[in-house]
């Protein structure tokens, strides 16, 4: 028998599970300097969602005053420097998140506002999430329509929460009711997807030049081939020549761009930082780069997972997050839970600060972005999905102070999603279980 | 709707046909009274197949059966239906076997003769882009680099069941991918220092059970993985491991300390101890986060392909003591938690200290010469690039071909040295359309004959892509360049050589995988509640069993019919336990014959009894006689049913009384709009109802009733169970052999089979009959056939 077992043996490694992952960009496509794909007159909108699990200590989260406020809450205090861009929404509800496995559905309903089909098998069914709806429109001009990131290096399959398939707990972003988009948590892998090998500006320019020369030659080669062929086949070669010309155009654009600069040296991160905070900051750095280079305009980031048991001794919280969130109204636990919330918001503030520091068209990157930070769970002790902790940061600052919208009657989270879509130019009548838009935000 | 009309027309004609049938008694079996083909058709077919019928069937009275060659597209369809005994339908009057054979023989002879007079070898497209598999293999054979290209270039769409059917598009995005891939591959193959440390992260499947020994890893270990990685250069590399965690982010299975070994090419690099986190008194804090942190090492590793092994030392082979039979699968916290820690990912990054390009298979392959002094460089470069280009383009190359790549080399050599120059020249070659596309050109002087013999070079490519899914090797290419390949004796010798070469595994991993739908296996996730004992190990085992089986039929010179009837299979412990076959231990696959003590399992023999096929033809939560029937019609008998009408409602879920599958499908029989097609599919699938949705044998249904596996084939045969199905299919071996030949030919040519190919296919099957229907005889027959060696011009 000729078979060598090794050769026929299934490869024992696989590069990630489930849905097809976006292929890495041609790194020569990354401009040596930052991209200005939009004209100064009409900068493009960016949209993003950052998820924190297991709700919050809502008393520490909710600002005291309502309407235009000059002081944020303790948990949101790190956002004070950007107060003019902050909108806090109180008493939003996500009805479709209620379920027997509501850690899973808190996550899955956060961006979909859809009811997850109760199944452990491959026949899961949810809905298209708001970021993907946006990506279909505002993401069609960028190399990556959207980017899905996380910080947890694990994959689970099977039953994850009382009969719900793990896809619900794992994936925030779904491009269709049956297509979850897995996140990437490895900084190196994210970098490679965005920038390939990276390197200094000179190195990147050299690669662009090489590719240009090669394509030049490919054009000549194809033309020679074309002469040898019959008439119908010549048309096919014309199609190929069109493709070559298009890529040459892209290379040309990439090498021509001037701007306020991506880092001169795009250093590829190699490992995963040991501390969670460093890891999160690195992931945020990559998001900033991706936006700066206009590689994508839609981002979702799962900063921590539902049922996370991460501990935060660095801020004086040695308790695992999940048990801590079952605070049973114990003041000590509530206090520590609020610390965790504030710590998460602090990482988000790090990101916002970077966005604010980057010029973009006639303003800053923050002026032209909208980022929602929040949780799919309200009071984690009872696993409800009402009075969710939600804050939106971004947009041009027109008036002083933050806006705190506090609703007497609960408002559907989907209303906020519908509003955000509107603000980035995607005008729909409804989204999931929405029953209107948030007028106060539309006029911002 | 044709079926409904057919019933109506049939009912209307019943009296007439009945009367005609009564009038024509069974004719005497003597030469003078054997009815003519026209009389047969008139008697048995024209009743429905008439021009003035509105049933939309082929009107056989519109075509002159005394001259079948005038309309082969019609009569080939008739032949197919008659050979399979699908027409007339079993519930209508049918002639005896002798008459069938007579008509078929008459038609085939006439059509074969017509084909000889006016040959039509079909037309393979001028441009065909390499598929992902072909690209991978071409890189492997050109540069001796085995790289996972699925992350570099996208997979291909399938058509007619195969992914190499005239894929000729080239979008700008795809071209960018090829540019990117060329950059990466040329850098890796030449072994120049990477700009920055890079690496790869290998993530093991989440549903991979890791409690037992894994093939390729040493005995005495369990779990983990053996990873083949090509280290780009000599240098210091870091290997980092993360353990699997459950949904609560706790490391799974960690109740006591375990030893984890990291090895390279079976030499141990380091041992790690993985221990449960300490529980400080008085708090409920558990620092799972820290468990992985220490699981990394740095080592100096030489450039080239190596096997990195990450695995745990086996603690005990003692069986679990439980009251219920334990599952084989262990990966889900709620259903079947891991008992011991497992590996989630292995990241290999580097080099952190560049130690030179080293000696790698790819460098040996590329650098056929090495310049001793600077004056030698250009000559040597020309030789290297010329060799690479010849192999990459599958033809002799001219100075004009080499001009620009050598210019690129020169420019880069001046800046960064000889190796860098070679790298950029190689990079250009890998983006050339003559590498990425297979091109077949009509010769210049075609006015005389629209049908021509393809060139030797084109034949060499067809041959190597058929048998190896890769570029020709030097021996084959040289024969073609010298114009010797068309010599039948030489061609035959080459076919035998190529089939004996390990590269012919492509017939198993590329052809058979696609023909037998094995590529669907990764997407199969059975309902975890109904089939909890299903994991990735089983998925892989299904695939390996079928691949090894197909490979044995191919390489042991067996009859193609053995694919259905050979009395053995390949099992490892996991698969054997799944099937309930005793006394098979260990992770390695071995041949198991269904005799002596295992005779009772021989109902599983052949492809039809293998878990892979039984599972890909089922849904996540139940079997589907329809899917199985359709699969067998399409892939075994070559008689695919028509597409379903739009808006067919889904099968109603079982509510209240649990109905058997047969009962739930009564609607298929009751509704005349459905029964026309479903009477073809359902009975086949019913005969396999003893196999559940994951391929296990079952004697009873969910409600405890005995499985009713009575079924039938469209030829009217009725039987019970898989034994009956197999016999019925083997009863008409030429139907299966014709279908297999069609599938092989589709794959070999890269185009769909048309009626004009039927004479060639008949010849191949006939000739193979003289060689006991060997699978290799079918393959040889295809290579000798005119569709393979000739082409019709546009």
mmCIF file with all atom_site columns, N, CA, C and O in Angstrom, chain B residues 436-450:
data_model
loop_
_atom_site.group_PDB
_atom_site.id
_atom_site.type_symbol
_atom_site.label_atom_id
_atom_site.label_alt_id
_atom_site.label_comp_id
_atom_site.label_asym_id
_atom_site.label_entity_id
_atom_site.label_seq_id
_atom_site.pdbx_PDB_ins_code
_atom_site.Cartn_x
_atom_site.Cartn_y
_atom_site.Cartn_z
_atom_site.occupancy
_atom_site.B_iso_or_equiv
_atom_site.pdbx_formal_charge
_atom_site.auth_seq_id
_atom_site.auth_comp_id
_atom_site.auth_asym_id
_atom_site.auth_atom_id
_atom_site.pdbx_PDB_model_num
ATOM 1  N N  . UNK B 1 436 ? -0.853  31.271 -12.679 1.00 0.00 ? 436 UNK B N  1
ATOM 2  C CA . UNK B 1 436 ? -2.133  31.209 -11.989 1.00 0.00 ? 436 UNK B CA 1
ATOM 3  C C  . UNK B 1 436 ? -3.230  30.576 -12.827 1.00 0.00 ? 436 UNK B C  1
ATOM 4  O O  . UNK B 1 436 ? -4.226  30.095 -12.289 1.00 0.00 ? 436 UNK B O  1
ATOM 5  N N  . UNK B 1 437 ? -3.054  30.597 -14.149 1.00 0.00 ? 437 UNK B N  1
ATOM 6  C CA . UNK B 1 437 ? -4.081  30.060 -15.032 1.00 0.00 ? 437 UNK B CA 1
ATOM 7  C C  . UNK B 1 437 ? -3.545  28.916 -15.855 1.00 0.00 ? 437 UNK B C  1
ATOM 8  O O  . UNK B 1 437 ? -2.380  28.894 -16.238 1.00 0.00 ? 437 UNK B O  1
ATOM 9  N N  . UNK B 1 438 ? -4.428  27.964 -16.108 1.00 0.00 ? 438 UNK B N  1
ATOM 10 C CA . UNK B 1 438 ? -4.107  26.946 -17.094 1.00 0.00 ? 438 UNK B CA 1
ATOM 11 C C  . UNK B 1 438 ? -4.714  27.432 -18.390 1.00 0.00 ? 438 UNK B C  1
ATOM 12 O O  . UNK B 1 438 ? -5.916  27.717 -18.447 1.00 0.00 ? 438 UNK B O  1
ATOM 13 N N  . UNK B 1 439 ? -3.860  27.518 -19.408 1.00 0.00 ? 439 UNK B N  1
ATOM 14 C CA . UNK B 1 439 ? -4.328  28.091 -20.665 1.00 0.00 ? 439 UNK B CA 1
ATOM 15 C C  . UNK B 1 439 ? -4.281  27.037 -21.755 1.00 0.00 ? 439 UNK B C  1
ATOM 16 O O  . UNK B 1 439 ? -3.279  26.331 -21.895 1.00 0.00 ? 439 UNK B O  1
ATOM 17 N N  . UNK B 1 440 ? -5.365  26.894 -22.485 1.00 0.00 ? 440 UNK B N  1
ATOM 18 C CA . UNK B 1 440 ? -5.357  26.008 -23.658 1.00 0.00 ? 440 UNK B CA 1
ATOM 19 C C  . UNK B 1 440 ? -5.773  26.832 -24.856 1.00 0.00 ? 440 UNK B C  1
ATOM 20 O O  . UNK B 1 440 ? -6.849  27.422 -24.848 1.00 0.00 ? 440 UNK B O  1
ATOM 21 N N  . UNK B 1 441 ? -4.907  26.851 -25.859 1.00 0.00 ? 441 UNK B N  1
ATOM 22 C CA . UNK B 1 441 ? -5.170  27.718 -26.999 1.00 0.00 ? 441 UNK B CA 1
ATOM 23 C C  . UNK B 1 441 ? -5.520  26.905 -28.228 1.00 0.00 ? 441 UNK B C  1
ATOM 24 O O  . UNK B 1 441 ? -4.893  25.891 -28.504 1.00 0.00 ? 441 UNK B O  1
ATOM 25 N N  . UNK B 1 442 ? -6.479  27.409 -28.995 1.00 0.00 ? 442 UNK B N  1
ATOM 26 C CA . UNK B 1 442 ? -6.727  26.821 -30.305 1.00 0.00 ? 442 UNK B CA 1
ATOM 27 C C  . UNK B 1 442 ? -5.493  27.063 -31.165 1.00 0.00 ? 442 UNK B C  1
ATOM 28 O O  . UNK B 1 442 ? -4.927  28.148 -31.150 1.00 0.00 ? 442 UNK B O  1
ATOM 29 N N  . UNK B 1 443 ? -5.081  26.055 -31.918 1.00 0.00 ? 443 UNK B N  1
ATOM 30 C CA . UNK B 1 443 ? -3.917  26.286 -32.782 1.00 0.00 ? 443 UNK B CA 1
ATOM 31 C C  . UNK B 1 443 ? -4.254  27.279 -33.892 1.00 0.00 ? 443 UNK B C  1
ATOM 32 O O  . UNK B 1 443 ? -5.432  27.515 -34.187 1.00 0.00 ? 443 UNK B O  1
ATOM 33 N N  . UNK B 1 444 ? -3.207  27.821 -34.508 1.00 0.00 ? 444 UNK B N  1
ATOM 34 C CA . UNK B 1 444 ? -3.416  28.913 -35.453 1.00 0.00 ? 444 UNK B CA 1
ATOM 35 C C  . UNK B 1 444 ? -4.178  28.465 -36.701 1.00 0.00 ? 444 UNK B C  1
ATOM 36 O O  . UNK B 1 444 ? -5.086  29.144 -37.155 1.00 0.00 ? 444 UNK B O  1
ATOM 37 N N  . UNK B 1 445 ? -3.844  27.308 -37.217 1.00 0.00 ? 445 UNK B N  1
ATOM 38 C CA . UNK B 1 445 ? -4.371  26.925 -38.537 1.00 0.00 ? 445 UNK B CA 1
ATOM 39 C C  . UNK B 1 445 ? -5.560  25.980 -38.406 1.00 0.00 ? 445 UNK B C  1
ATOM 40 O O  . UNK B 1 445 ? -5.472  24.800 -38.665 1.00 0.00 ? 445 UNK B O  1
ATOM 41 N N  . UNK B 1 446 ? -6.680  26.525 -38.035 1.00 0.00 ? 446 UNK B N  1
ATOM 42 C CA . UNK B 1 446 ? -7.786  25.647 -37.679 1.00 0.00 ? 446 UNK B CA 1
ATOM 43 C C  . UNK B 1 446 ? -8.858  25.488 -38.744 1.00 0.00 ? 446 UNK B C  1
ATOM 44 O O  . UNK B 1 446 ? -9.818  24.787 -38.551 1.00 0.00 ? 446 UNK B O  1
ATOM 45 N N  . UNK B 1 447 ? -8.696  26.213 -39.844 1.00 0.00 ? 447 UNK B N  1
ATOM 46 C CA . UNK B 1 447 ? -9.818  26.244 -40.787 1.00 0.00 ? 447 UNK B CA 1
ATOM 47 C C  . UNK B 1 447 ? -10.195 24.851 -41.226 1.00 0.00 ? 447 UNK B C  1
ATOM 48 O O  . UNK B 1 447 ? -11.364 24.539 -41.443 1.00 0.00 ? 447 UNK B O  1
ATOM 49 N N  . UNK B 1 448 ? -9.189  23.978 -41.332 1.00 0.00 ? 448 UNK B N  1
ATOM 50 C CA . UNK B 1 448 ? -9.488  22.645 -41.853 1.00 0.00 ? 448 UNK B CA 1
ATOM 51 C C  . UNK B 1 448 ? -10.366 21.865 -40.893 1.00 0.00 ? 448 UNK B C  1
ATOM 52 O O  . UNK B 1 448 ? -11.381 21.301 -41.279 1.00 0.00 ? 448 UNK B O  1
ATOM 53 N N  . UNK B 1 449 ? -9.982  21.839 -39.634 1.00 0.00 ? 449 UNK B N  1
ATOM 54 C CA . UNK B 1 449 ? -10.638 20.920 -38.723 1.00 0.00 ? 449 UNK B CA 1
ATOM 55 C C  . UNK B 1 449 ? -10.991 21.622 -37.403 1.00 0.00 ? 449 UNK B C  1
ATOM 56 O O  . UNK B 1 449 ? -10.115 22.088 -36.700 1.00 0.00 ? 449 UNK B O  1
ATOM 57 N N  . UNK B 1 450 ? -12.259 21.689 -37.071 1.00 0.00 ? 450 UNK B N  1
ATOM 58 C CA . UNK B 1 450 ? -12.618 22.341 -35.810 1.00 0.00 ? 450 UNK B CA 1
ATOM 59 C C  . UNK B 1 450 ? -12.288 21.500 -34.578 1.00 0.00 ? 450 UNK B C  1
ATOM 60 O O  . UNK B 1 450 ? -12.378 21.967 -33.471 1.00 0.00 ? 450 UNK B O  1
#
